[in-house]
mmCIF file of C-alpha atoms in Angstrom:
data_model
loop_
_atom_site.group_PDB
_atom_site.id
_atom_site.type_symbol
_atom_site.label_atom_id
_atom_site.label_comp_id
_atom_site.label_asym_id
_atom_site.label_seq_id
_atom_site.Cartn_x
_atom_site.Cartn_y
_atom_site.Cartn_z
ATOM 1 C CA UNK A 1 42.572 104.508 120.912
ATOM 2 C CA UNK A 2 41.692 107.722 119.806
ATOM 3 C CA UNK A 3 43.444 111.110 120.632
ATOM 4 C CA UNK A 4 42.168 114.911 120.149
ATOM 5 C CA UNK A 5 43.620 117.545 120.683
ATOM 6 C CA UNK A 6 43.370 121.481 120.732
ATOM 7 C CA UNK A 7 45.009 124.341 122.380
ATOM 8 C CA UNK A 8 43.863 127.991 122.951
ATOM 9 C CA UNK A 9 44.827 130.843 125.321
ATOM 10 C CA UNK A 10 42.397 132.668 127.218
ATOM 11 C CA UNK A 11 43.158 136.119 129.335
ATOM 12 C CA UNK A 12 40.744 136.666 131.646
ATOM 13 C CA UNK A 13 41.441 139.687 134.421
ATOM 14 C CA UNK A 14 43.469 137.679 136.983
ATOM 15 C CA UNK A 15 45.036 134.973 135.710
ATOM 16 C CA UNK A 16 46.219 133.235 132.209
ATOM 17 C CA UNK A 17 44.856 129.691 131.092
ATOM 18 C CA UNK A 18 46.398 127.338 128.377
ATOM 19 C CA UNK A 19 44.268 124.746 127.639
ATOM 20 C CA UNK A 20 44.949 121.275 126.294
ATOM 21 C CA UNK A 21 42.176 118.652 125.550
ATOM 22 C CA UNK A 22 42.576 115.066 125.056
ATOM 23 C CA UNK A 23 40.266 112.694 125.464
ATOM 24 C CA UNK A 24 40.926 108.324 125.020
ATOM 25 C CA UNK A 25 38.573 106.171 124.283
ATOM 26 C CA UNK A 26 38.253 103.801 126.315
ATOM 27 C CA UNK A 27 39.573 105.908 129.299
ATOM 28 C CA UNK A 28 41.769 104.414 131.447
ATOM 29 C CA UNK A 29 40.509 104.973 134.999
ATOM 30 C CA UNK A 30 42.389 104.594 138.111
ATOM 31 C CA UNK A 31 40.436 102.852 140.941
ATOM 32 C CA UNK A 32 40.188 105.041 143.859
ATOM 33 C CA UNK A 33 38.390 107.734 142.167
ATOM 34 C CA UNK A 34 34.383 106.792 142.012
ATOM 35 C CA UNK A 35 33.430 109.566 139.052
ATOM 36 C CA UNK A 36 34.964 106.788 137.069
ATOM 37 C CA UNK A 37 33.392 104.095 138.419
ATOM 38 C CA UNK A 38 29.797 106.111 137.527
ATOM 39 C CA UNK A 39 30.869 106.479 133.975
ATOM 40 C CA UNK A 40 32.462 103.686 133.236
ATOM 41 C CA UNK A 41 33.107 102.015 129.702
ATOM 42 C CA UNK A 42 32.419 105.828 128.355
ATOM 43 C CA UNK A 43 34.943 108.931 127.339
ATOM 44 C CA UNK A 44 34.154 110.501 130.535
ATOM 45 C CA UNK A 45 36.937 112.997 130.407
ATOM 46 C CA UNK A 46 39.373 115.667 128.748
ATOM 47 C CA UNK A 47 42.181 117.058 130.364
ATOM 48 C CA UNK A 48 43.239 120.727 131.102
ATOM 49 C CA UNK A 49 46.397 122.375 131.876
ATOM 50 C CA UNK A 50 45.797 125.525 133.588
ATOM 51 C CA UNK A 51 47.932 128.280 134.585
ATOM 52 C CA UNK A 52 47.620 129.983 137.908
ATOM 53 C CA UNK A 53 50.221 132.655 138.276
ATOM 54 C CA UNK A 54 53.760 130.939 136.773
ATOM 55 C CA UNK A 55 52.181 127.127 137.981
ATOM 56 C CA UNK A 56 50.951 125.280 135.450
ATOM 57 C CA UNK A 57 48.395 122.387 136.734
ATOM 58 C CA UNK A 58 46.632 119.787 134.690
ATOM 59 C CA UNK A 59 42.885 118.836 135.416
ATOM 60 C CA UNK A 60 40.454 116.142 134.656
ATOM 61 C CA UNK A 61 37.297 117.566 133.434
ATOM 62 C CA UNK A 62 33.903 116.135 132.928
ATOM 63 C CA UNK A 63 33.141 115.600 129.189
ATOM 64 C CA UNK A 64 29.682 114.650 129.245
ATOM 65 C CA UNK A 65 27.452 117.188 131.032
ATOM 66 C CA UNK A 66 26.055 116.119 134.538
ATOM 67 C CA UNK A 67 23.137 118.517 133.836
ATOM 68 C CA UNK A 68 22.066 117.142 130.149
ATOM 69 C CA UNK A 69 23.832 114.456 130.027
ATOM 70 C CA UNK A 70 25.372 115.598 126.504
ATOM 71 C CA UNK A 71 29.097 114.807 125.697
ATOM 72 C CA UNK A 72 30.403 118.233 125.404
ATOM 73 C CA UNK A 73 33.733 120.141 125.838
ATOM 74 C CA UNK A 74 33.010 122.534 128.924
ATOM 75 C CA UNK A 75 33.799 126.274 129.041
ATOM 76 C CA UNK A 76 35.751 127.826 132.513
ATOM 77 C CA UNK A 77 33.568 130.632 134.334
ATOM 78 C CA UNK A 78 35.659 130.703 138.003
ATOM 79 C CA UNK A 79 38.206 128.964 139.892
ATOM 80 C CA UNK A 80 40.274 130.432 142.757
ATOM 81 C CA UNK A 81 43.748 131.961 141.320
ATOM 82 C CA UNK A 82 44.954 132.310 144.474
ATOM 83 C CA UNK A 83 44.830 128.764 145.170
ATOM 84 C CA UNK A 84 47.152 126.629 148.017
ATOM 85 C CA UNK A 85 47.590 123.006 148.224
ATOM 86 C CA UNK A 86 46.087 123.489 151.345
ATOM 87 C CA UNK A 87 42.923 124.577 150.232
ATOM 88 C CA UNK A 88 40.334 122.467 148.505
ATOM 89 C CA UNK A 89 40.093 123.452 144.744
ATOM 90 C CA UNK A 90 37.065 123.798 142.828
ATOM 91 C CA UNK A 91 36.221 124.962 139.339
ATOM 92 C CA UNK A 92 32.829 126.492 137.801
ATOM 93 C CA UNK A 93 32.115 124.915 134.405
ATOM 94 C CA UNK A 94 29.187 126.020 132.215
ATOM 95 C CA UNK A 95 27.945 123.554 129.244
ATOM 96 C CA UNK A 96 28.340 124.784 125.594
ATOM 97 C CA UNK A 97 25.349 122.615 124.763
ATOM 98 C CA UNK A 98 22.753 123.704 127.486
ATOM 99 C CA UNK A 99 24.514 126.622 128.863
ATOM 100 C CA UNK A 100 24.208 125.337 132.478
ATOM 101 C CA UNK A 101 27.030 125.416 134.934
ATOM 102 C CA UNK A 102 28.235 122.780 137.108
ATOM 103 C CA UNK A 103 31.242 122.534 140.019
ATOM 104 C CA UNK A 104 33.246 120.004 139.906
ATOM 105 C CA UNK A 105 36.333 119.551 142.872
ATOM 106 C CA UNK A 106 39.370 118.294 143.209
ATOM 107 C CA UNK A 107 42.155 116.391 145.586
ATOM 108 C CA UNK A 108 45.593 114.951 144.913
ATOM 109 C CA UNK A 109 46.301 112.068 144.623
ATOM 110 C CA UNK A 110 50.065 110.201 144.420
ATOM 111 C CA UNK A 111 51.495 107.276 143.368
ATOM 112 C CA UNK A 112 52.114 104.839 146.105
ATOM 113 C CA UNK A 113 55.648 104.156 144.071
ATOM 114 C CA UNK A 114 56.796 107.862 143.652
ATOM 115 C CA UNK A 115 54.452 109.911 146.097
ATOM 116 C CA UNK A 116 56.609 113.421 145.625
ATOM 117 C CA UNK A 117 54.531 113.136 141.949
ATOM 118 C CA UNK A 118 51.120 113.573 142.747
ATOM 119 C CA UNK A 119 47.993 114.861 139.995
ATOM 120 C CA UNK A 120 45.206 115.974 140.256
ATOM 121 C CA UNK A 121 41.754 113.961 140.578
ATOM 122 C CA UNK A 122 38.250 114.580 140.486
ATOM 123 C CA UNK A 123 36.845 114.020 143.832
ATOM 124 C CA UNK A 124 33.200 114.964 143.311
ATOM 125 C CA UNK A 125 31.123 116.453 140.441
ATOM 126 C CA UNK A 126 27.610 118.561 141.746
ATOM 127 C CA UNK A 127 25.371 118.306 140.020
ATOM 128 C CA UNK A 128 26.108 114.456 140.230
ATOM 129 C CA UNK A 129 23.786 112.159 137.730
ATOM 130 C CA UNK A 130 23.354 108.424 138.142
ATOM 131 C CA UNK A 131 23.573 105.637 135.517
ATOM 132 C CA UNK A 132 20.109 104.455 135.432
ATOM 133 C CA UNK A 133 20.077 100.559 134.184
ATOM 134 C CA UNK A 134 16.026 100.378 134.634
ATOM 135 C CA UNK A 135 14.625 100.243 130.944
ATOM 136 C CA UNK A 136 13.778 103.857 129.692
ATOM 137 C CA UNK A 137 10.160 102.373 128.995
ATOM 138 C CA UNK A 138 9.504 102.303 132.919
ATOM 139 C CA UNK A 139 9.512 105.953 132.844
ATOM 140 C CA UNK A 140 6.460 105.916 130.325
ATOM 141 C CA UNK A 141 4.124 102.986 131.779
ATOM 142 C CA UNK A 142 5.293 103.805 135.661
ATOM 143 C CA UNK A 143 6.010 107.625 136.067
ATOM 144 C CA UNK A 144 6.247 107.426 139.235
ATOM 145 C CA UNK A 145 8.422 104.810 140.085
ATOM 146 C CA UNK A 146 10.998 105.986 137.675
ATOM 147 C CA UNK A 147 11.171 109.570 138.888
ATOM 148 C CA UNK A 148 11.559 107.844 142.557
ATOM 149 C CA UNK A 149 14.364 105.238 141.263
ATOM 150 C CA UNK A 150 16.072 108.266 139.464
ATOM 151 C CA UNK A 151 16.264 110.532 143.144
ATOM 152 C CA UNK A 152 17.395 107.678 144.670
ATOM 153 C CA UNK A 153 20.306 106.779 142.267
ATOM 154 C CA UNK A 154 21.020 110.534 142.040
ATOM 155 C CA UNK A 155 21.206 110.510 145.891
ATOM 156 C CA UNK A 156 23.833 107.372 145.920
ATOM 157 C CA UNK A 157 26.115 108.713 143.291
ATOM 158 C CA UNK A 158 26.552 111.825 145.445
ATOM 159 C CA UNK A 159 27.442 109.540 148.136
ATOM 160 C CA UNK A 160 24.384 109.478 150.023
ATOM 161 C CA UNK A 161 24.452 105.673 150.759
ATOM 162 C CA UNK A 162 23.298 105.345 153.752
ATOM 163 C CA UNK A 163 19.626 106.518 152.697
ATOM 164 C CA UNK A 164 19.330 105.700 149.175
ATOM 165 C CA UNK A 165 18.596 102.263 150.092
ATOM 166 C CA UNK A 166 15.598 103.602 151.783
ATOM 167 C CA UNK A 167 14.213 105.485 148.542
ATOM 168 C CA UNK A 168 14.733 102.423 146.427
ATOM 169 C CA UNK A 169 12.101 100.845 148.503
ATOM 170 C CA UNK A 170 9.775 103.311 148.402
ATOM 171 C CA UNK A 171 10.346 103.306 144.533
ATOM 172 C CA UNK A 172 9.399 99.558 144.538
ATOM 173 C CA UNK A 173 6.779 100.247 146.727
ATOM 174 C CA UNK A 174 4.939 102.398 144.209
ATOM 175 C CA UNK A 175 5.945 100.078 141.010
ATOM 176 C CA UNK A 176 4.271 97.035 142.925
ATOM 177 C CA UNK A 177 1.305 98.768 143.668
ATOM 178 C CA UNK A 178 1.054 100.589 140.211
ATOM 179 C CA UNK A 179 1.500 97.623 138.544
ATOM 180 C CA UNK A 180 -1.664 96.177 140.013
ATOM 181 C CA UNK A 181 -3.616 98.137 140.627
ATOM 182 C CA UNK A 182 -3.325 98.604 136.658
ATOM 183 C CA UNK A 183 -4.832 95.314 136.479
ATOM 184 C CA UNK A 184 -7.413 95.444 139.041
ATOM 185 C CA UNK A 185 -9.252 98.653 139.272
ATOM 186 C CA UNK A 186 -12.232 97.392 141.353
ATOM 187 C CA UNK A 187 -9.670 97.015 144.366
ATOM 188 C CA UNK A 188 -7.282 100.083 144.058
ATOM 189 C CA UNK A 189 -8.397 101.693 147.248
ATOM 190 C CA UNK A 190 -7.587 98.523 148.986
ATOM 191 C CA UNK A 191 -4.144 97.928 146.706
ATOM 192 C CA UNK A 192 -3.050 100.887 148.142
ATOM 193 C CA UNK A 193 -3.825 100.951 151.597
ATOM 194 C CA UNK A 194 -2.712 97.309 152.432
ATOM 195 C CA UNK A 195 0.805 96.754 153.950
ATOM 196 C CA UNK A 196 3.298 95.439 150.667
ATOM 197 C CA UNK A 197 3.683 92.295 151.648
ATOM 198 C CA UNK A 198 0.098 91.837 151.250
ATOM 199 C CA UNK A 199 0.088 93.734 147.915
ATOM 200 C CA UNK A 200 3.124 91.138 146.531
ATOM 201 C CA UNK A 201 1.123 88.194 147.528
ATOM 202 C CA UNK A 202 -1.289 89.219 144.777
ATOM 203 C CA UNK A 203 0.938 88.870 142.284
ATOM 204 C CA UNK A 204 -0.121 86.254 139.870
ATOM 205 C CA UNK A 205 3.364 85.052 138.319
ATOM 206 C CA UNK A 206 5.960 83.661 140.384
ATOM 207 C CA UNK A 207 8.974 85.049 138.941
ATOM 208 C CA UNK A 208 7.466 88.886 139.396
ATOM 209 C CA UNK A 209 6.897 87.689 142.976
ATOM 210 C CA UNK A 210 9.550 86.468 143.669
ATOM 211 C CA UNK A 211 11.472 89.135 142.546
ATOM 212 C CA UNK A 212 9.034 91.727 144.112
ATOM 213 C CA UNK A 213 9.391 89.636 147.176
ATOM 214 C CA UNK A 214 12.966 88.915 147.748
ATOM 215 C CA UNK A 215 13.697 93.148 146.651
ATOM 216 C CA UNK A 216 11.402 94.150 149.221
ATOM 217 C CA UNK A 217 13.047 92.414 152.034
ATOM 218 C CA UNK A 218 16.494 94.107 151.089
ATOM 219 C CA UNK A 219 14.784 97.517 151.152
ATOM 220 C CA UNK A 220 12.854 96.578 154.314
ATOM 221 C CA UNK A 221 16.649 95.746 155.483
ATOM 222 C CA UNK A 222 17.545 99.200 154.639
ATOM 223 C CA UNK A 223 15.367 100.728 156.719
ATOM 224 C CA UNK A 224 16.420 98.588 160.281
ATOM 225 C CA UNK A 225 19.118 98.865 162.699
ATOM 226 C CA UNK A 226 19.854 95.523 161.725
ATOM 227 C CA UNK A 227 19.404 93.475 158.920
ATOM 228 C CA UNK A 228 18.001 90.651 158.015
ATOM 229 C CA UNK A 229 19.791 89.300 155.466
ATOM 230 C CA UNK A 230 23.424 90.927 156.164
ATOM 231 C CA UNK A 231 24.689 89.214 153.251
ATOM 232 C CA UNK A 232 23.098 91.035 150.824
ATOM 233 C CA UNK A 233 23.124 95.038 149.879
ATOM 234 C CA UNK A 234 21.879 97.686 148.165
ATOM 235 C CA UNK A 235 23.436 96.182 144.496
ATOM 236 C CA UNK A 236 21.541 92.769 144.934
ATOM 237 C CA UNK A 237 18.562 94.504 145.462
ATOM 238 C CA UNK A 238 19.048 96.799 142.251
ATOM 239 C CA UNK A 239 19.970 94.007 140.656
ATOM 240 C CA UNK A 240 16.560 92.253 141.457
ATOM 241 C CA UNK A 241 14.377 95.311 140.652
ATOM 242 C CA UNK A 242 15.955 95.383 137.359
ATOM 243 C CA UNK A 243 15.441 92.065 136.851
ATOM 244 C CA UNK A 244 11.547 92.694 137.944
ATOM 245 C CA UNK A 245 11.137 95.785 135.690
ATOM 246 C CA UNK A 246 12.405 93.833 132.702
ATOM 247 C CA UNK A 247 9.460 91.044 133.513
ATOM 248 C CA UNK A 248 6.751 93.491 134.105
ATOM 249 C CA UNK A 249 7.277 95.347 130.550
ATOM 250 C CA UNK A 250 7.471 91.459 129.165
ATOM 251 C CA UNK A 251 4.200 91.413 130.378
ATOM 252 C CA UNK A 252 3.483 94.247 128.868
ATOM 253 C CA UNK A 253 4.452 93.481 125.491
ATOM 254 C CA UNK A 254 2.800 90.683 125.368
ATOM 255 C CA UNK A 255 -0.578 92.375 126.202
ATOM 256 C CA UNK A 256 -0.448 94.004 123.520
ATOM 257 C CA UNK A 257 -0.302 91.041 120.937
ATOM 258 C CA UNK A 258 -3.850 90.273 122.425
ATOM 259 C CA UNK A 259 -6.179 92.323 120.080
ATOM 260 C CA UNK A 260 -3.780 91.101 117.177
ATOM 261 C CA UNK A 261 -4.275 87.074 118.328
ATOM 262 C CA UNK A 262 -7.796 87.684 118.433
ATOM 263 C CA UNK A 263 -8.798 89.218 115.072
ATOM 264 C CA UNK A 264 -7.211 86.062 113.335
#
């Protein structure tokens, strides 16, 4: 484990700040906050004691930057000195490396053993920014796709679960159709216009169809009242389209040792 440390004193007009970083690698998250559980296995955070008035507090704060995803050491630009444990709190960061501020909030939080010692926790970090497991060559051969899969994990790690189910389907949606119509030129206007079901049935290899196949009836499921397949959620079906993506660059690859296999 690694520790670093540094401490400074800033005076701005209202209030006083000393500042402690330390950051462990790995970082030992507790459960019940989900910023960890988007990071995990990284150094996600250093901490912060800051002085409001006489009342010293100590903060988690984001050490990779939700805006350019660099690991970084933020700077302070507002909180509320006034602050009551009443009151949400919220603090203004801005990045050192691409001078862009985020917000990031916080709640208490106690131990079930000693509640009258409670800390703080991040609750929520805006902008928030997804782990994206698709391969970063996706983004290259299927533009559109990615940029759809990347809203729609940006909208579920703010919390927005209830629709980004619906956007990863539309995001496969596009891939299937892209990815044949690639193939067969002479039939895009059709590719496009059919219903996806009819688009997947195309598909020469069975393991992309299946795959195509089984994600589209979780996102289908998504979009209903009631599901079909109750059993399964949003992570099998991101588990499956990663699965497909990995298959369809395969493919890919492999086109490309064509010319080579034929000049020998």
């Amino acid at each position: 484990m690694r520790q670093v440390t540094l401490s400074s004193v800033l005076t701005p007009p209202c209030c006083v700040f000393l500042i402690r970083y330390s950051c462990s690698m790995p970082f030992s998250k507790p459960p019940q906050n989900p910023y960890y559980n988007v990071l995990e296995g990284r150094c996600v955070l250093v901490r912060k004691e800051i002085y409001i008035g006489n009342s010293p507090e100590t903060i988690p704060v984001p050490a990779i930057c939700p805006r350019c995803h660099q690991g970084m050491t933020p700077d302070i630009r507002s909180y509320a000195p006034n602050w009551t444990d009443d009151d949400d709190f919220g603090v203004v960061f801005s990045c050192p490396v691409c001078k862009r501020i985020f917000f990031v909030s916080y709640v208490w939080a106690h131990n079930e053993n000693n509640s009258s010692v409670p800390w703080m926790e991040i609750s929520s970090v805006y902008p928030s920014f997804p782990t994206i497991e698709i391969p970063s060559e996706m983004e290259t051969l299927y533009p559109d796709f990615y940029q759809l899969y990347f809203q729609s994990a940006t909208a579920e790690a703010s919390g927005l679960t209830l629709i980004s189910g619906m956007g990863y389907r539309k995001a496969l949606e596009f891939l299937i159709k892209n990815y044949l119509t690639k193939n067969n030129a002479e039939e895009n206007d059709e590719i496009l216009k059919e219903p996806l079901s009819a688009s997947i049935k195309r598909i020469p290899y069975p393991r992309i169809q299946a795959l195509a196949k089984a994600s589209s009836w979780l996102g289908n499921d998504e979009t209903h009242v009631v599901k079909k397949n109750p059993e399964y959620n949003v992570s099998d079906m991101k588990r499956f389209m990663l699965a497909l993506c990995y298959l369809i660059l395969a493919e890919d690859v492999s086109d490309k040792t064509i010319p080579l296999l034929r000049s020998t």
